[in-house]
Amino acid sequence: YASFALTAGELRTEDGDAVLPVTVKNTSDDFSGKEVVQLYVGDDKATVVRPKKELKAFEKIELNPGETKSVTLTITEQDLKFWDEAKHGWTLEPGTFTLYIGTSSADIKQKLKVKI
């Protein structure tokens, strides 16, 4: 099987969205393969019960042995909101969010903190 290494670049803002470049390398010497790069978001101190990680962006890529490619994952303001039953609307709470970059919710390669 192919194996992959992920490295997150510097988080930047474009048109109000958070944009995260991720470099993916096929570390296998012999096998081509496909991988799904995933970006999860967790609200560190939510006032409501929320999952620890919520999938917000992903991209599937195919790499030859030793090949490296970059993917760009984007998070919008809406991606950080939750449905507030008391207000009957979407709410964005200020605070610290953790961005989890990996190939599944159980295989996280990097974490980044973001303040809103």
XYZ file of N, CA and C in Angstrom:
348
model
N 0.828 -1.195 0.000
C 0.000 0.000 0.000
C 0.867 1.251 0.000
N 0.310 2.323 -0.523
C 1.001 3.613 -0.486
C 0.853 4.219 0.908
N 1.813 5.035 1.291
C 1.739 5.763 2.556
C 1.951 7.246 2.257
N 1.419 8.090 3.124
C 1.405 9.521 2.843
C 1.840 10.330 4.063
N 2.470 11.468 3.796
C 2.826 12.442 4.834
C 2.104 13.745 4.507
N 1.530 14.375 5.528
C 0.811 15.641 5.367
C 1.504 16.725 6.172
N 1.612 17.912 5.575
C 2.174 19.059 6.276
C 1.309 20.278 5.979
N 0.740 20.866 7.021
C -0.088 22.058 6.852
C 0.797 23.279 6.686
N 0.409 24.164 5.792
C 1.114 25.425 5.595
C 0.563 26.480 6.534
N 0.789 27.731 6.188
C 0.328 28.839 7.023
C -1.120 29.192 6.695
N -1.943 29.237 7.728
C -3.342 29.610 7.575
C -3.416 31.076 7.186
N -4.228 31.382 6.162
C -4.380 32.764 5.725
C -5.853 33.050 5.487
N -6.173 34.328 5.329
C -7.547 34.751 5.087
C -7.673 35.271 3.662
N -8.731 34.811 2.979
C -9.035 35.273 1.633
C -10.531 35.510 1.549
N -10.927 36.749 1.272
C -12.345 37.097 1.138
C -13.165 36.668 2.351
N -12.602 36.775 3.542
C -13.306 36.432 4.768
C -13.269 34.961 5.135
N -12.703 34.121 4.275
C -12.597 32.691 4.555
C -11.192 32.358 5.037
N -11.084 31.305 5.828
C -9.778 30.806 6.252
C -9.330 29.766 5.230
N -8.124 29.944 4.713
C -7.589 29.069 3.670
C -6.327 28.403 4.206
N -6.287 27.079 4.100
C -5.161 26.320 4.625
C -4.568 25.434 3.533
N -3.351 25.748 3.088
C -2.686 24.857 2.146
C -2.098 23.654 2.898
N -2.208 22.490 2.285
C -1.659 21.273 2.883
C -0.838 20.561 1.811
N 0.408 20.254 2.140
C 1.277 19.524 1.229
C 1.166 18.037 1.556
N 0.965 17.239 0.515
C 0.821 15.793 0.685
C 1.910 15.105 -0.134
N 2.610 14.171 0.502
C 3.665 13.433 -0.189
C 3.387 11.940 -0.091
N 3.487 11.271 -1.228
C 3.418 9.815 -1.241
C 4.811 9.323 -0.841
N 4.924 8.771 0.350
C 6.222 8.352 0.881
C 6.585 6.928 0.465
N 5.728 6.309 -0.317
C 5.997 4.952 -0.799
C 7.009 4.990 -1.936
N 7.865 3.982 -2.000
C 8.829 3.861 -3.100
C 8.250 3.132 -4.304
N 7.174 2.371 -4.083
C 6.701 1.477 -5.139
C 5.243 1.639 -5.553
N 4.438 2.307 -4.747
C 3.002 2.279 -5.004
C 2.406 3.667 -5.218
N 1.609 3.796 -6.273
C 0.758 4.970 -6.435
C -0.417 4.792 -5.493
N -1.066 5.891 -5.161
C -2.213 5.757 -4.271
C -3.064 7.006 -4.221
N -4.251 6.837 -3.665
C -5.172 7.942 -3.469
C -5.327 8.165 -1.976
N -5.497 9.428 -1.607
C -5.691 9.784 -0.206
C -6.708 10.907 -0.126
N -7.450 10.936 0.966
C -8.405 12.011 1.215
C -7.863 12.851 2.365
N -7.499 14.090 2.053
C -7.016 15.030 3.059
C -8.244 15.672 3.694
N -8.316 15.635 5.027
C -9.520 16.089 5.717
C -9.186 17.169 6.734
N -10.107 18.128 6.853
C -9.966 19.219 7.812
C -11.179 19.218 8.728
N -10.918 19.025 10.006
C -11.958 19.028 11.030
C -11.807 20.283 11.876
N -12.917 20.754 12.442
C -12.900 21.923 13.313
C -13.535 21.535 14.640
N -12.909 21.986 15.724
C -13.457 21.773 17.060
C -13.505 23.088 17.810
N -14.640 23.382 18.428
C -14.814 24.592 19.247
C -14.319 24.246 20.649
N -13.230 24.885 21.074
C -12.585 24.508 22.342
C -13.461 24.736 23.572
N -14.319 25.777 23.571
C -15.173 26.064 24.729
C -16.558 26.512 24.267
N -17.290 25.617 23.669
C -18.638 25.936 23.200
C -19.603 26.015 24.378
N -20.613 26.857 24.234
C -21.635 26.967 25.282
C -22.732 25.923 25.103
N -22.678 25.197 24.006
C -23.610 24.093 23.748
C -22.786 22.833 23.497
N -23.438 21.691 23.555
C -22.743 20.433 23.290
C -22.499 20.327 21.785
N -21.222 20.180 21.432
C -20.828 20.023 20.033
C -19.842 18.868 19.939
N -19.753 18.249 18.774
C -18.740 17.194 18.615
C -17.337 17.768 18.793
N -16.409 16.938 19.237
C -15.029 17.389 19.401
C -14.438 17.787 18.052
N -14.784 17.046 16.990
C -14.287 17.324 15.637
C -15.463 17.267 14.669
N -15.589 18.312 13.857
C -16.606 18.336 12.813
C -15.902 18.458 11.463
N -16.168 17.525 10.543
C -15.562 17.570 9.215
C -16.092 18.791 8.469
N -15.180 19.650 7.992
C -15.584 20.891 7.317
C -15.044 21.009 5.904
N -13.959 20.317 5.574
C -13.407 20.380 4.218
C -12.596 19.119 3.963
N -12.570 18.693 2.697
C -11.756 17.538 2.330
C -11.465 17.593 0.840
N -10.418 16.892 0.450
C -10.072 16.778 -0.963
C -9.348 15.461 -1.194
N -9.779 14.756 -2.235
C -9.162 13.478 -2.607
C -8.117 13.741 -3.688
N -6.933 13.153 -3.507
C -5.872 13.314 -4.503
C -5.239 11.969 -4.792
N -4.582 11.899 -5.941
C -3.847 10.698 -6.336
C -2.401 11.086 -6.579
N -1.489 10.278 -6.016
C -0.060 10.568 -6.131
C 0.715 9.332 -6.554
N 1.711 9.542 -7.393
C 2.644 8.489 -7.768
C 3.691 8.337 -6.669
N 4.450 7.264 -6.655
C 5.491 7.076 -5.631
C 6.432 8.285 -5.580
N 6.656 8.816 -4.390
C 7.560 9.947 -4.196
C 7.013 11.299 -4.611
N 5.826 11.340 -5.201
C 5.250 12.599 -5.694
C 4.677 13.427 -4.546
N 4.762 14.756 -4.707
C 4.212 15.700 -3.738
C 3.247 16.630 -4.449
N 2.116 16.885 -3.815
C 1.125 17.837 -4.327
C 0.603 18.671 -3.169
N 0.072 19.822 -3.511
C -0.521 20.704 -2.515
C -2.024 20.796 -2.758
N -2.797 20.737 -1.688
C -4.237 20.951 -1.762
C -4.568 22.157 -0.895
N -5.671 22.801 -1.202
C -6.100 23.959 -0.430
C -7.478 23.673 0.156
N -7.571 23.753 1.472
C -8.825 23.518 2.178
C -9.327 24.851 2.724
N -10.622 25.095 2.587
C -11.202 26.380 2.958
C -12.290 26.198 4.007
N -12.276 27.103 4.998
C -13.307 27.138 6.032
C -13.984 28.500 5.957
N -15.301 28.492 5.868
C -16.056 29.730 5.851
C -16.538 30.061 7.268
N -17.016 31.267 7.456
C -17.580 31.655 8.749
C -18.749 30.740 9.102
N -19.540 30.382 8.116
C -20.690 29.498 8.347
C -20.245 28.149 8.906
N -19.069 27.678 8.499
C -18.555 26.396 8.988
C -18.299 26.403 10.493
N -18.123 27.571 11.084
C -17.822 27.676 12.512
C -19.073 27.890 13.366
N -20.205 28.109 12.725
C -21.451 28.386 13.445
C -22.151 27.102 13.868
N -23.053 27.250 14.841
C -23.917 26.156 15.266
C -25.350 26.678 15.352
N -26.299 25.770 15.283
C -27.702 26.145 15.396
C -28.036 26.359 16.867
N -28.465 27.568 17.208
C -28.825 27.923 18.575
C -30.340 27.804 18.702
N -30.784 26.797 19.425
C -32.225 26.551 19.564
C -32.923 27.693 20.281
N -32.264 28.308 21.251
C -32.877 29.407 21.993
C -33.099 30.632 21.113
N -32.169 30.893 20.206
C -32.262 32.052 19.311
C -32.928 31.715 17.979
N -33.128 30.439 17.726
C -33.699 29.967 16.454
C -32.894 30.499 15.270
N -31.570 30.385 15.396
C -30.696 30.845 14.316
C -29.281 30.343 14.494
N -28.479 30.562 13.454
C -27.071 30.175 13.477
C -26.268 31.170 14.296
N -25.349 30.658 15.128
C -24.556 31.498 16.029
C -23.073 31.186 15.879
N -22.290 32.249 15.850
C -20.837 32.113 15.868
C -20.340 32.672 17.189
N -19.774 31.808 18.016
C -19.235 32.246 19.296
C -17.771 32.610 19.144
N -17.374 33.724 19.707
C -15.940 34.027 19.695
C -15.208 33.051 20.615
N -13.951 32.824 20.310
C -13.161 31.914 21.135
C -12.092 31.237 20.319
N -11.559 30.170 20.872
C -10.495 29.429 20.223
C -11.060 28.150 19.603
N -10.669 27.918 18.367
C -11.052 26.710 17.643
C -9.787 25.929 17.316
N -9.897 24.614 17.310
C -8.789 23.760 16.898
C -9.085 23.218 15.506
N -8.111 23.359 14.610
C -8.203 22.775 13.282
C -7.402 21.483 13.297
N -8.021 20.399 12.882
C -7.390 19.084 12.844
C -7.189 18.696 11.383
N -5.973 18.402 10.979
C -5.668 18.009 9.616
C -5.238 16.545 9.644
N -5.883 15.730 8.815
C -5.534 14.319 8.800
C -6.150 13.591 7.632
N -6.165 12.268 7.746
C -6.741 11.431 6.700
C -8.017 10.750 7.178
N -8.343 10.924 8.446
C -9.612 10.485 9.029
C -9.716 11.147 10.400
N -10.870 11.032 11.023
C -11.027 11.643 12.354
C -10.127 10.961 13.383
N -9.740 9.725 13.124
C -8.872 8.986 14.044
C -7.394 9.097 13.680
N -7.090 9.646 12.501
C -5.700 9.747 12.040
C -5.355 11.218 11.781
N -5.191 11.961 12.856
C -4.889 13.395 12.776
C -3.378 13.568 12.738
N -2.901 14.308 11.737
C -1.469 14.518 11.546
C -0.969 15.825 12.156
N -1.844 16.850 12.172
C -1.457 18.156 12.709
C -2.658 18.851 13.310
N -2.390 19.728 14.287
C -3.433 20.556 14.906
C -2.964 22.006 14.861
N -3.916 22.892 14.609
C -3.645 24.336 14.635
C -4.716 25.004 15.487
N -4.348 26.030 16.215
C -5.303 26.812 17.004
C -5.609 28.110 16.272
N -6.897 28.503 16.280
C -7.346 29.734 15.620
C -8.254 30.468 16.593
N -8.014 31.767 16.739
C -8.876 32.591 17.591
C -9.840 33.388 16.730
N -11.106 33.369 17.141
C -12.157 34.105 16.432
C -12.638 35.234 17.330
